[in-house]
PDB file of C-alpha atoms in Angstrom:
ATOM      1  CA  UNK I   1      15.287 -40.978   9.616  1.00 33.00           C
ATOM      2  CA  UNK I   2      15.799 -39.139   6.331  1.00 39.00           C
ATOM      3  CA  UNK I   3      12.679 -37.059   5.810  1.00 40.00           C
ATOM      4  CA  UNK I   4      13.642 -34.729   2.912  1.00 45.00           C
ATOM      5  CA  UNK I   5      13.431 -37.117  -0.027  1.00 54.00           C
ATOM      6  CA  UNK I   6      14.418 -35.906  -3.505  1.00 73.00           C
ATOM      7  CA  UNK I   7      12.195 -34.507  -6.191  1.00 87.00           C
ATOM      8  CA  UNK I   8      11.733 -37.753  -8.121  1.00 92.00           C
ATOM      9  CA  UNK I   9      10.671 -39.587  -4.959  1.00 93.00           C
ATOM     10  CA  UNK I  10       8.146 -36.845  -4.203  1.00 95.00           C
ATOM     11  CA  UNK I  11       6.682 -37.186  -7.696  1.00 96.00           C
ATOM     12  CA  UNK I  12       6.471 -40.950  -7.267  1.00 95.00           C
ATOM     13  CA  UNK I  13       4.691 -40.504  -3.927  1.00 94.00           C
ATOM     14  CA  UNK I  14       2.174 -38.182  -5.579  1.00 96.00           C
ATOM     15  CA  UNK I  15       1.707 -40.594  -8.517  1.00 96.00           C
ATOM     16  CA  UNK I  16       2.617 -37.847 -10.988  1.00 96.00           C
ATOM     17  CA  UNK I  17       3.414 -39.429 -14.351  1.00 95.00           C
ATOM     18  CA  UNK I  18       4.588 -38.332 -17.772  1.00 95.00           C
ATOM     19  CA  UNK I  19       8.039 -36.986 -18.595  1.00 95.00           C
ATOM     20  CA  UNK I  20       6.921 -33.453 -19.489  1.00 94.00           C
ATOM     21  CA  UNK I  21       4.726 -33.075 -16.410  1.00 96.00           C
ATOM     22  CA  UNK I  22       7.389 -34.455 -14.070  1.00 95.00           C
ATOM     23  CA  UNK I  23       9.969 -32.099 -15.607  1.00 95.00           C
ATOM     24  CA  UNK I  24       7.608 -29.184 -14.986  1.00 95.00           C
ATOM     25  CA  UNK I  25       7.182 -30.095 -11.341  1.00 96.00           C
ATOM     26  CA  UNK I  26      10.941 -30.497 -10.937  1.00 95.00           C
ATOM     27  CA  UNK I  27      11.500 -27.014 -12.405  1.00 94.00           C
ATOM     28  CA  UNK I  28       9.034 -25.567  -9.883  1.00 94.00           C
ATOM     29  CA  UNK I  29      10.853 -27.430  -7.117  1.00 94.00           C
ATOM     30  CA  UNK I  30      14.139 -25.906  -8.302  1.00 92.00           C
ATOM     31  CA  UNK I  31      12.638 -22.411  -8.191  1.00 91.00           C
ATOM     32  CA  UNK I  32      11.334 -23.025  -4.666  1.00 89.00           C
ATOM     33  CA  UNK I  33      14.687 -24.377  -3.461  1.00 89.00           C
ATOM     34  CA  UNK I  34      16.675 -21.555  -5.044  1.00 84.00           C
ATOM     35  CA  UNK I  35      14.496 -18.557  -4.156  1.00 82.00           C
ATOM     36  CA  UNK I  36      12.422 -19.604  -1.146  1.00 74.00           C
ATOM     37  CA  UNK I  37      14.795 -20.901   1.507  1.00 76.00           C
ATOM     38  CA  UNK I  38      12.196 -20.672   4.284  1.00 83.00           C
ATOM     39  CA  UNK I  39       9.285 -21.857   2.116  1.00 85.00           C
ATOM     40  CA  UNK I  40      11.310 -24.767   0.756  1.00 89.00           C
ATOM     41  CA  UNK I  41      12.370 -25.891   4.231  1.00 87.00           C
ATOM     42  CA  UNK I  42       8.758 -25.713   5.423  1.00 90.00           C
ATOM     43  CA  UNK I  43       7.535 -27.592   2.344  1.00 92.00           C
ATOM     44  CA  UNK I  44       9.840 -30.498   3.184  1.00 91.00           C
ATOM     45  CA  UNK I  45       7.815 -31.032   6.371  1.00 91.00           C
ATOM     46  CA  UNK I  46       4.713 -31.948   4.370  1.00 94.00           C
ATOM     47  CA  UNK I  47       4.024 -35.543   3.344  1.00 93.00           C
ATOM     48  CA  UNK I  48       6.077 -36.238   0.180  1.00 93.00           C
ATOM     49  CA  UNK I  49       2.921 -36.685  -1.896  1.00 94.00           C
ATOM     50  CA  UNK I  50       1.818 -33.099  -1.159  1.00 96.00           C
ATOM     51  CA  UNK I  51       5.123 -31.364  -1.751  1.00 96.00           C
ATOM     52  CA  UNK I  52       5.121 -31.208  -5.584  1.00 97.00           C
ATOM     53  CA  UNK I  53       1.865 -29.263  -5.572  1.00 97.00           C
ATOM     54  CA  UNK I  54       3.258 -26.663  -3.155  1.00 96.00           C
ATOM     55  CA  UNK I  55       6.413 -26.421  -5.274  1.00 96.00           C
ATOM     56  CA  UNK I  56       4.177 -25.757  -8.296  1.00 96.00           C
ATOM     57  CA  UNK I  57       2.330 -22.891  -6.612  1.00 96.00           C
ATOM     58  CA  UNK I  58       5.512 -21.307  -5.290  1.00 93.00           C
ATOM     59  CA  UNK I  59       7.415 -21.822  -8.551  1.00 92.00           C
ATOM     60  CA  UNK I  60       4.637 -20.152 -10.533  1.00 94.00           C
ATOM     61  CA  UNK I  61       4.472 -17.177  -8.164  1.00 93.00           C
ATOM     62  CA  UNK I  62       8.249 -16.801  -8.191  1.00 91.00           C
ATOM     63  CA  UNK I  63       8.400 -17.020 -11.994  1.00 90.00           C
ATOM     64  CA  UNK I  64       5.758 -14.301 -12.384  1.00 91.00           C
ATOM     65  CA  UNK I  65       7.486 -12.079  -9.837  1.00 88.00           C
ATOM     66  CA  UNK I  66      10.823 -12.486 -11.612  1.00 86.00           C
ATOM     67  CA  UNK I  67       9.279 -11.513 -14.949  1.00 86.00           C
ATOM     68  CA  UNK I  68       8.005  -8.277 -13.388  1.00 86.00           C
ATOM     69  CA  UNK I  69      11.257  -7.452 -11.581  1.00 77.00           C
ATOM     70  CA  UNK I  70      13.383  -8.087 -14.657  1.00 71.00           C
ATOM     71  CA  UNK I  71      11.311  -5.796 -16.888  1.00 63.00           C
ATOM     72  CA  UNK I  72       9.902  -2.887 -14.844  1.00 55.00           C
ATOM     73  CA  UNK I  73       7.710  -0.283 -16.485  1.00 56.00           C
ATOM     74  CA  UNK I  74       4.841  -0.785 -18.961  1.00 58.00           C
ATOM     75  CA  UNK I  75       5.491  -4.149 -20.548  1.00 68.00           C
ATOM     76  CA  UNK I  76       3.369  -5.898 -23.132  1.00 76.00           C
ATOM     77  CA  UNK I  77       5.401  -9.085 -22.622  1.00 82.00           C
ATOM     78  CA  UNK I  78       4.085  -9.710 -19.116  1.00 86.00           C
ATOM     79  CA  UNK I  79       0.544  -8.714 -20.094  1.00 86.00           C
ATOM     80  CA  UNK I  80       0.622 -11.118 -23.027  1.00 88.00           C
ATOM     81  CA  UNK I  81       2.177 -13.875 -20.903  1.00 90.00           C
ATOM     82  CA  UNK I  82      -0.408 -13.511 -18.119  1.00 91.00           C
ATOM     83  CA  UNK I  83      -3.283 -13.619 -20.609  1.00 92.00           C
ATOM     84  CA  UNK I  84      -1.834 -16.782 -22.110  1.00 93.00           C
ATOM     85  CA  UNK I  85      -1.512 -18.302 -18.629  1.00 93.00           C
ATOM     86  CA  UNK I  86      -5.164 -17.628 -17.824  1.00 94.00           C
ATOM     87  CA  UNK I  87      -6.253 -19.027 -21.172  1.00 94.00           C
ATOM     88  CA  UNK I  88      -4.142 -22.128 -20.603  1.00 93.00           C
ATOM     89  CA  UNK I  89      -5.643 -22.588 -17.146  1.00 93.00           C
ATOM     90  CA  UNK I  90      -9.065 -22.456 -18.783  1.00 92.00           C
ATOM     91  CA  UNK I  91      -8.107 -24.889 -21.555  1.00 91.00           C
ATOM     92  CA  UNK I  92      -6.216 -27.247 -19.297  1.00 90.00           C
ATOM     93  CA  UNK I  93      -3.158 -27.464 -21.507  1.00 89.00           C
ATOM     94  CA  UNK I  94       0.038 -25.498 -22.102  1.00 91.00           C
ATOM     95  CA  UNK I  95       3.559 -25.667 -23.488  1.00 90.00           C
ATOM     96  CA  UNK I  96       4.886 -23.462 -20.664  1.00 90.00           C
ATOM     97  CA  UNK I  97       7.193 -25.625 -18.487  1.00 86.00           C
ATOM     98  CA  UNK I  98       6.151 -23.906 -15.246  1.00 89.00           C
ATOM     99  CA  UNK I  99       2.448 -23.541 -15.961  1.00 93.00           C
ATOM    100  CA  UNK I 100       2.072 -27.212 -16.873  1.00 95.00           C
ATOM    101  CA  UNK I 101       2.523 -28.172 -13.202  1.00 96.00           C
ATOM    102  CA  UNK I 102       0.189 -25.381 -12.103  1.00 96.00           C
ATOM    103  CA  UNK I 103      -2.580 -26.599 -14.391  1.00 96.00           C
ATOM    104  CA  UNK I 104      -2.213 -30.110 -12.973  1.00 96.00           C
ATOM    105  CA  UNK I 105      -2.203 -28.775  -9.412  1.00 97.00           C
ATOM    106  CA  UNK I 106      -5.254 -26.559  -9.978  1.00 96.00           C
ATOM    107  CA  UNK I 107      -7.184 -29.423 -11.531  1.00 95.00           C
ATOM    108  CA  UNK I 108      -6.141 -32.008  -8.950  1.00 96.00           C
ATOM    109  CA  UNK I 109      -7.059 -29.879  -5.921  1.00 97.00           C
ATOM    110  CA  UNK I 110      -9.988 -27.971  -7.526  1.00 96.00           C
ATOM    111  CA  UNK I 111      -8.318 -24.605  -6.894  1.00 97.00           C
ATOM    112  CA  UNK I 112     -10.395 -21.731  -8.357  1.00 96.00           C
ATOM    113  CA  UNK I 113      -8.898 -20.154 -11.451  1.00 95.00           C
ATOM    114  CA  UNK I 114      -9.929 -16.743 -10.060  1.00 96.00           C
ATOM    115  CA  UNK I 115      -7.128 -16.929  -7.470  1.00 97.00           C
ATOM    116  CA  UNK I 116      -4.535 -17.044 -10.259  1.00 96.00           C
ATOM    117  CA  UNK I 117      -6.290 -14.221 -12.117  1.00 96.00           C
ATOM    118  CA  UNK I 118      -6.169 -12.025  -9.001  1.00 96.00           C
ATOM    119  CA  UNK I 119      -2.502 -12.819  -8.454  1.00 96.00           C
ATOM    120  CA  UNK I 120      -1.521 -11.979 -12.030  1.00 95.00           C
ATOM    121  CA  UNK I 121      -3.511  -8.748 -11.989  1.00 94.00           C
ATOM    122  CA  UNK I 122      -1.651  -7.689  -8.849  1.00 95.00           C
ATOM    123  CA  UNK I 123       1.717  -8.588 -10.377  1.00 93.00           C
ATOM    124  CA  UNK I 124       0.822  -6.384 -13.342  1.00 91.00           C
ATOM    125  CA  UNK I 125       0.450  -3.460 -10.922  1.00 91.00           C
ATOM    126  CA  UNK I 126       4.151  -3.737 -10.115  1.00 90.00           C
ATOM    127  CA  UNK I 127       4.956  -2.687 -13.672  1.00 89.00           C
ATOM    128  CA  UNK I 128       3.593   0.810 -13.104  1.00 89.00           C
ATOM    129  CA  UNK I 129       2.649   1.362  -9.444  1.00 93.00           C
ATOM    130  CA  UNK I 130       5.551   2.452  -7.227  1.00 93.00           C
ATOM    131  CA  UNK I 131       3.796   3.303  -3.951  1.00 96.00           C
ATOM    132  CA  UNK I 132       0.583   3.067  -1.910  1.00 97.00           C
ATOM    133  CA  UNK I 133      -1.170   5.936  -0.264  1.00 97.00           C
ATOM    134  CA  UNK I 134      -2.395   4.149   2.855  1.00 98.00           C
ATOM    135  CA  UNK I 135      -2.544   0.722   4.462  1.00 97.00           C
ATOM    136  CA  UNK I 136      -5.944   0.025   2.912  1.00 97.00           C
ATOM    137  CA  UNK I 137      -4.477   0.456  -0.585  1.00 97.00           C
ATOM    138  CA  UNK I 138      -1.473  -1.677   0.342  1.00 97.00           C
ATOM    139  CA  UNK I 139      -3.782  -4.370   1.723  1.00 97.00           C
ATOM    140  CA  UNK I 140      -5.626  -4.517  -1.590  1.00 96.00           C
ATOM    141  CA  UNK I 141      -2.291  -5.182  -3.265  1.00 97.00           C
ATOM    142  CA  UNK I 142      -1.301  -7.795  -0.643  1.00 97.00           C
ATOM    143  CA  UNK I 143      -4.603  -9.589  -1.081  1.00 97.00           C
ATOM    144  CA  UNK I 144      -3.726 -10.416  -4.670  1.00 96.00           C
ATOM    145  CA  UNK I 145      -0.004 -10.914  -4.138  1.00 95.00           C
ATOM    146  CA  UNK I 146      -0.138 -13.000  -0.960  1.00 96.00           C
ATOM    147  CA  UNK I 147      -3.567 -13.734   0.516  1.00 97.00           C
ATOM    148  CA  UNK I 148      -4.754 -15.600  -2.575  1.00 97.00           C
ATOM    149  CA  UNK I 149      -1.643 -17.800  -2.419  1.00 95.00           C
ATOM    150  CA  UNK I 150      -2.688 -18.802   1.090  1.00 95.00           C
ATOM    151  CA  UNK I 151      -6.144 -19.617  -0.310  1.00 97.00           C
ATOM    152  CA  UNK I 152      -4.579 -21.680  -3.109  1.00 97.00           C
ATOM    153  CA  UNK I 153      -2.727 -23.678  -0.484  1.00 96.00           C
ATOM    154  CA  UNK I 154      -5.743 -24.578   1.643  1.00 96.00           C
ATOM    155  CA  UNK I 155      -6.981 -27.617  -0.294  1.00 96.00           C
ATOM    156  CA  UNK I 156      -3.469 -29.082  -0.203  1.00 97.00           C
ATOM    157  CA  UNK I 157      -3.022 -28.439   3.509  1.00 97.00           C
ATOM    158  CA  UNK I 158      -6.427 -29.908   4.327  1.00 96.00           C
ATOM    159  CA  UNK I 159      -8.593 -29.646   7.446  1.00 96.00           C
ATOM    160  CA  UNK I 160      -8.048 -31.252  10.829  1.00 94.00           C
ATOM    161  CA  UNK I 161     -11.546 -32.787  10.502  1.00 94.00           C
ATOM    162  CA  UNK I 162     -14.890 -32.174   8.833  1.00 92.00           C
ATOM    163  CA  UNK I 163     -16.117 -29.966  11.675  1.00 95.00           C
ATOM    164  CA  UNK I 164     -13.825 -27.187  10.429  1.00 94.00           C
ATOM    165  CA  UNK I 165     -15.426 -25.207   7.613  1.00 94.00           C
ATOM    166  CA  UNK I 166     -13.317 -24.051   4.698  1.00 94.00           C
ATOM    167  CA  UNK I 167     -14.545 -20.487   5.161  1.00 93.00           C
ATOM    168  CA  UNK I 168     -13.182 -20.583   8.726  1.00 92.00           C
ATOM    169  CA  UNK I 169      -9.758 -21.407   7.369  1.00 96.00           C
ATOM    170  CA  UNK I 170      -9.832 -18.777   4.633  1.00 96.00           C
ATOM    171  CA  UNK I 171      -9.525 -15.827   7.012  1.00 96.00           C
ATOM    172  CA  UNK I 172      -6.557 -17.381   8.797  1.00 97.00           C
ATOM    173  CA  UNK I 173      -4.887 -18.261   5.493  1.00 97.00           C
ATOM    174  CA  UNK I 174      -5.316 -14.730   4.150  1.00 96.00           C
ATOM    175  CA  UNK I 175      -3.941 -13.153   7.321  1.00 97.00           C
ATOM    176  CA  UNK I 176      -0.896 -15.419   7.316  1.00 97.00           C
ATOM    177  CA  UNK I 177      -0.194 -14.739   3.644  1.00 96.00           C
ATOM    178  CA  UNK I 178      -0.380 -10.987   4.257  1.00 97.00           C
ATOM    179  CA  UNK I 179       1.814 -11.290   7.360  1.00 97.00           C
ATOM    180  CA  UNK I 180       4.463 -13.076   5.277  1.00 96.00           C
ATOM    181  CA  UNK I 181       4.197 -10.430   2.561  1.00 96.00           C
ATOM    182  CA  UNK I 182       4.456  -7.516   4.973  1.00 97.00           C
ATOM    183  CA  UNK I 183       7.510  -9.156   6.576  1.00 97.00           C
ATOM    184  CA  UNK I 184       9.099  -9.365   3.122  1.00 95.00           C
ATOM    185  CA  UNK I 185       8.365  -5.702   2.518  1.00 97.00           C
ATOM    186  CA  UNK I 186      10.022  -4.691   5.776  1.00 97.00           C
ATOM    187  CA  UNK I 187      13.075  -6.853   5.127  1.00 95.00           C
ATOM    188  CA  UNK I 188      13.406  -5.708   1.503  1.00 95.00           C
ATOM    189  CA  UNK I 189      12.977  -1.937   1.872  1.00 96.00           C
ATOM    190  CA  UNK I 190      16.456  -1.339   0.404  1.00 94.00           C
ATOM    191  CA  UNK I 191      16.055  -3.788  -2.509  1.00 92.00           C
ATOM    192  CA  UNK I 192      12.598  -2.449  -3.396  1.00 93.00           C
ATOM    193  CA  UNK I 193      13.883   1.132  -3.363  1.00 94.00           C
ATOM    194  CA  UNK I 194      16.488   0.192  -5.928  1.00 90.00           C
ATOM    195  CA  UNK I 195      13.621  -0.965  -8.136  1.00 89.00           C
ATOM    196  CA  UNK I 196      11.838   2.338  -7.582  1.00 91.00           C
ATOM    197  CA  UNK I 197       9.151   0.938  -5.284  1.00 94.00           C
ATOM    198  CA  UNK I 198       8.118   1.561  -1.688  1.00 96.00           C
ATOM    199  CA  UNK I 199       5.754  -0.943  -0.089  1.00 97.00           C
ATOM    200  CA  UNK I 200       5.192   1.023   3.119  1.00 97.00           C
ATOM    201  CA  UNK I 201       2.086   3.229   3.242  1.00 97.00           C
ATOM    202  CA  UNK I 202       2.716   6.898   2.477  1.00 98.00           C
ATOM    203  CA  UNK I 203       0.580   7.802   5.478  1.00 98.00           C
ATOM    204  CA  UNK I 204       2.971   5.836   7.714  1.00 98.00           C
ATOM    205  CA  UNK I 205       5.980   7.593   6.222  1.00 98.00           C
ATOM    206  CA  UNK I 206       4.351  10.979   6.815  1.00 97.00           C
ATOM    207  CA  UNK I 207       3.402  10.033  10.379  1.00 97.00           C
ATOM    208  CA  UNK I 208       7.074   9.520  11.259  1.00 98.00           C
ATOM    209  CA  UNK I 209       8.586  12.283   9.145  1.00 97.00           C
ATOM    210  CA  UNK I 210      10.095   9.965   6.529  1.00 97.00           C
ATOM    211  CA  UNK I 211      10.076  10.415   2.768  1.00 95.00           C
ATOM    212  CA  UNK I 212      11.588   8.530  -0.175  1.00 94.00           C
ATOM    213  CA  UNK I 213      14.659  10.733  -0.187  1.00 94.00           C
ATOM    214  CA  UNK I 214      15.342   9.891   3.425  1.00 96.00           C
ATOM    215  CA  UNK I 215      14.933   6.177   2.748  1.00 96.00           C
ATOM    216  CA  UNK I 216      17.131   6.421  -0.341  1.00 94.00           C
ATOM    217  CA  UNK I 217      20.049   7.707   1.734  1.00 94.00           C
ATOM    218  CA  UNK I 218      20.199   4.240   3.231  1.00 93.00           C
ATOM    219  CA  UNK I 219      21.089   5.409   6.743  1.00 94.00           C
ATOM    220  CA  UNK I 220      19.028   4.348   9.732  1.00 96.00           C
ATOM    221  CA  UNK I 221      17.975   7.229  11.945  1.00 97.00           C
ATOM    222  CA  UNK I 222      15.334   7.640  14.656  1.00 97.00           C
ATOM    223  CA  UNK I 223      12.392   8.473  12.320  1.00 97.00           C
ATOM    224  CA  UNK I 224      13.143   5.390  10.203  1.00 98.00           C
ATOM    225  CA  UNK I 225      13.480   3.225  13.320  1.00 98.00           C
ATOM    226  CA  UNK I 226      10.108   4.466  14.559  1.00 98.00           C
ATOM    227  CA  UNK I 227       8.520   3.849  11.152  1.00 98.00           C
ATOM    228  CA  UNK I 228       9.817   0.284  10.937  1.00 98.00           C
ATOM    229  CA  UNK I 229       8.924  -0.449  14.578  1.00 98.00           C
ATOM    230  CA  UNK I 230       5.356   0.676  13.871  1.00 98.00           C
ATOM    231  CA  UNK I 231       5.043  -1.547  10.780  1.00 98.00           C
ATOM    232  CA  UNK I 232       6.642  -4.498  12.580  1.00 98.00           C
ATOM    233  CA  UNK I 233       3.924  -4.340  15.221  1.00 98.00           C
ATOM    234  CA  UNK I 234       1.330  -4.267  12.459  1.00 98.00           C
ATOM    235  CA  UNK I 235       2.839  -7.445  11.009  1.00 98.00           C
ATOM    236  CA  UNK I 236       2.948  -9.123  14.417  1.00 98.00           C
ATOM    237  CA  UNK I 237      -0.749  -8.418  14.894  1.00 98.00           C
ATOM    238  CA  UNK I 238      -1.410 -10.307  11.652  1.00 98.00           C
ATOM    239  CA  UNK I 239       0.661 -13.276  12.871  1.00 98.00           C
ATOM    240  CA  UNK I 240      -1.350 -13.327  16.108  1.00 98.00           C
ATOM    241  CA  UNK I 241      -4.583 -13.244  14.136  1.00 97.00           C
ATOM    242  CA  UNK I 242      -3.458 -16.083  11.857  1.00 97.00           C
ATOM    243  CA  UNK I 243      -1.927 -18.397  14.466  1.00 97.00           C
ATOM    244  CA  UNK I 244      -5.148 -20.162  15.635  1.00 97.00           C
ATOM    245  CA  UNK I 245      -5.626 -21.431  12.096  1.00 97.00           C
ATOM    246  CA  UNK I 246      -2.561 -23.657  12.276  1.00 97.00           C
ATOM    247  CA  UNK I 247      -4.331 -26.079  14.616  1.00 96.00           C
ATOM    248  CA  UNK I 248      -7.276 -26.306  12.192  1.00 97.00           C
ATOM    249  CA  UNK I 249      -5.383 -27.735   9.208  1.00 96.00           C
ATOM    250  CA  UNK I 250      -4.636 -31.421   8.722  1.00 94.00           C
ATOM    251  CA  UNK I 251      -2.151 -32.603  11.387  1.00 93.00           C
ATOM    252  CA  UNK I 252       0.320 -33.669   8.680  1.00 93.00           C
ATOM    253  CA  UNK I 253       0.412 -30.039   7.454  1.00 94.00           C
ATOM    254  CA  UNK I 254       0.743 -28.321  10.815  1.00 94.00           C
ATOM    255  CA  UNK I 255       4.537 -28.631  11.176  1.00 92.00           C
ATOM    256  CA  UNK I 256       4.991 -27.072   7.733  1.00 92.00           C
ATOM    257  CA  UNK I 257       2.858 -24.075   8.666  1.00 93.00           C
ATOM    258  CA  UNK I 258       4.306 -23.744  12.158  1.00 93.00           C
ATOM    259  CA  UNK I 259       7.876 -23.714  10.843  1.00 92.00           C
ATOM    260  CA  UNK I 260       7.137 -21.065   8.213  1.00 92.00           C
ATOM    261  CA  UNK I 261       5.159 -19.065  10.787  1.00 95.00           C
ATOM    262  CA  UNK I 262       8.049 -19.149  13.273  1.00 93.00           C
ATOM    263  CA  UNK I 263      10.879 -18.456  10.826  1.00 92.00           C
ATOM    264  CA  UNK I 264       9.107 -15.583   9.127  1.00 93.00           C
ATOM    265  CA  UNK I 265       8.097 -14.084  12.459  1.00 94.00           C
ATOM    266  CA  UNK I 266      11.698 -14.241  13.579  1.00 94.00           C
ATOM    267  CA  UNK I 267      12.765 -12.133  10.592  1.00 95.00           C
ATOM    268  CA  UNK I 268      11.030  -9.271  12.397  1.00 97.00           C
ATOM    269  CA  UNK I 269      13.092 -10.032  15.502  1.00 96.00           C
ATOM    270  CA  UNK I 270      16.248  -9.969  13.381  1.00 95.00           C
ATOM    271  CA  UNK I 271      15.358  -6.570  11.931  1.00 97.00           C
ATOM    272  CA  UNK I 272      15.091  -5.231  15.483  1.00 97.00           C
ATOM    273  CA  UNK I 273      18.298  -6.968  16.512  1.00 95.00           C
ATOM    274  CA  UNK I 274      20.025  -5.372  13.508  1.00 94.00           C
ATOM    275  CA  UNK I 275      18.985  -1.915  14.750  1.00 96.00           C
ATOM    276  CA  UNK I 276      16.427  -1.694  11.919  1.00 97.00           C
ATOM    277  CA  UNK I 277      19.121  -1.613   9.237  1.00 96.00           C
ATOM    278  CA  UNK I 278      17.273  -2.919   6.174  1.00 95.00           C
ATOM    279  CA  UNK I 279      19.586  -1.122   3.751  1.00 94.00           C
ATOM    280  CA  UNK I 280      23.075  -2.579   4.015  1.00 89.00           C
ATOM    281  CA  UNK I 281      22.134  -6.250   3.553  1.00 85.00           C
ATOM    282  CA  UNK I 282      19.239  -8.692   3.560  1.00 85.00           C
ATOM    283  CA  UNK I 283      18.220  -9.512   7.113  1.00 87.00           C
ATOM    284  CA  UNK I 284      17.624 -13.234   7.626  1.00 84.00           C
ATOM    285  CA  UNK I 285      17.319 -15.884  10.309  1.00 77.00           C
ATOM    286  CA  UNK I 286      20.631 -17.688  10.774  1.00 71.00           C
ATOM    287  CA  UNK I 287      21.279 -21.064   9.199  1.00 72.00           C
ATOM    288  CA  UNK I 288      21.723 -22.715  12.603  1.00 76.00           C
ATOM    289  CA  UNK I 289      18.301 -21.554  13.744  1.00 77.00           C
ATOM    290  CA  UNK I 290      16.690 -22.685  10.463  1.00 72.00           C
ATOM    291  CA  UNK I 291      18.265 -26.114  10.789  1.00 70.00           C
ATOM    292  CA  UNK I 292      17.209 -26.362  14.425  1.00 72.00           C
ATOM    293  CA  UNK I 293      13.581 -25.621  13.607  1.00 72.00           C
ATOM    294  CA  UNK I 294      13.693 -27.815  10.508  1.00 66.00           C
ATOM    295  CA  UNK I 295      15.076 -30.804  12.412  1.00 68.00           C
ATOM    296  CA  UNK I 296      12.505 -30.487  15.185  1.00 68.00           C
ATOM    297  CA  UNK I 297       9.686 -30.069  12.686  1.00 61.00           C
ATOM    298  CA  UNK I 298      10.920 -33.055  10.652  1.00 63.00           C
ATOM    299  CA  UNK I 299      10.824 -35.323  13.681  1.00 64.00           C
ATOM    300  CA  UNK I 300       7.311 -34.228  14.629  1.00 68.00           C
ATOM    301  CA  UNK I 301       6.088 -34.418  11.029  1.00 63.00           C
ATOM    302  CA  UNK I 302       7.405 -37.969  10.644  1.00 61.00           C
ATOM    303  CA  UNK I 303       5.731 -39.066  13.886  1.00 69.00           C
ATOM    304  CA  UNK I 304       2.446 -37.457  12.851  1.00 71.00           C
ATOM    305  CA  UNK I 305       2.457 -39.140   9.445  1.00 64.00           C
ATOM    306  CA  UNK I 306       3.441 -42.471  10.939  1.00 59.00           C
ATOM    307  CA  UNK I 307       0.588 -42.269  13.456  1.00 64.00           C
ATOM    308  CA  UNK I 308      -1.938 -41.221  10.820  1.00 64.00           C
ATOM    309  CA  UNK I 309      -0.847 -43.869   8.281  1.00 53.00           C
ATOM    310  CA  UNK I 310      -2.601 -41.924   5.517  1.00 46.00           C
ATOM    311  CA  UNK I 311      -2.697 -42.782   1.834  1.00 48.00           C
ATOM    312  CA  UNK I 312      -1.466 -40.471  -0.902  1.00 45.00           C
ATOM    313  CA  UNK I 313      -3.309 -37.157  -1.354  1.00 45.00           C
ATOM    314  CA  UNK I 314      -3.652 -37.842  -5.080  1.00 43.00           C
ATOM    315  CA  UNK I 315      -5.846 -40.848  -4.410  1.00 34.00           C
ATOM    316  CA  UNK I 316      -7.954 -38.869  -1.907  1.00 40.00           C
ATOM    317  CA  UNK I 317      -8.533 -35.668  -3.867  1.00 39.00           C
TER     318      UNK I 317
END
């Protein structure tokens, strides 16, 4: 069994036609494969016909994030670009090679344009905002940077059956998106500091006697361990809150979600195992473990799809 088919085969499965549109989807797939090792692996566990749309959403988010990280500080370029994106989403046409796939995905799955507007507004905050006073303020940021991406994904993932309401799934999707984002923040404390940002609440830093200067020294001590342990437990609570939602999505999407859920949750375990050192290198789950989970998920996903014998999502949307 060879589950992870290539990009062209995925586009064929989704009945995506036209050279320019196919090239756009392939560029989004490249961004996902290059930047999102865990997300890309999880995406490969979806039916091939669904994968291009997930690549489009991830590729767009990654592209916007890169634009912000490459040009920190007040920047008319990003503001102008984001306005053009929103106008293009409204018009339904664009020359942007990444946004072309996003427009097609939004239209095909009836994803609200407001989710993209919220995401771009949050990304714009990164140009000038370098910290958050409390967890409530950080959550408002994470809603736009992560929760809305979970909401964008819902139509593609689908429901296990019609008895599950979409609004039931929305809370689980938002919690999981925020859990992923908070995990990234904990793993990337060192990298974010080098960009002048701290994504841990100032009230948490104060609670454990930590300030930016202490973080900037890049040496793990007991106050920093206690701070990170506290935030790790906050993230784990979000994972626990989100987990029941996995069983409510379409069975052919569950292995994708479960794999991402497990691998991202295990990043927290790795931070602990690394004695909370988030400064000297990027903590990650080992390749062997990723392959183990991917192989098991691939086998289950293939069996689920084979049993369901579903048609292509494009024909069903």
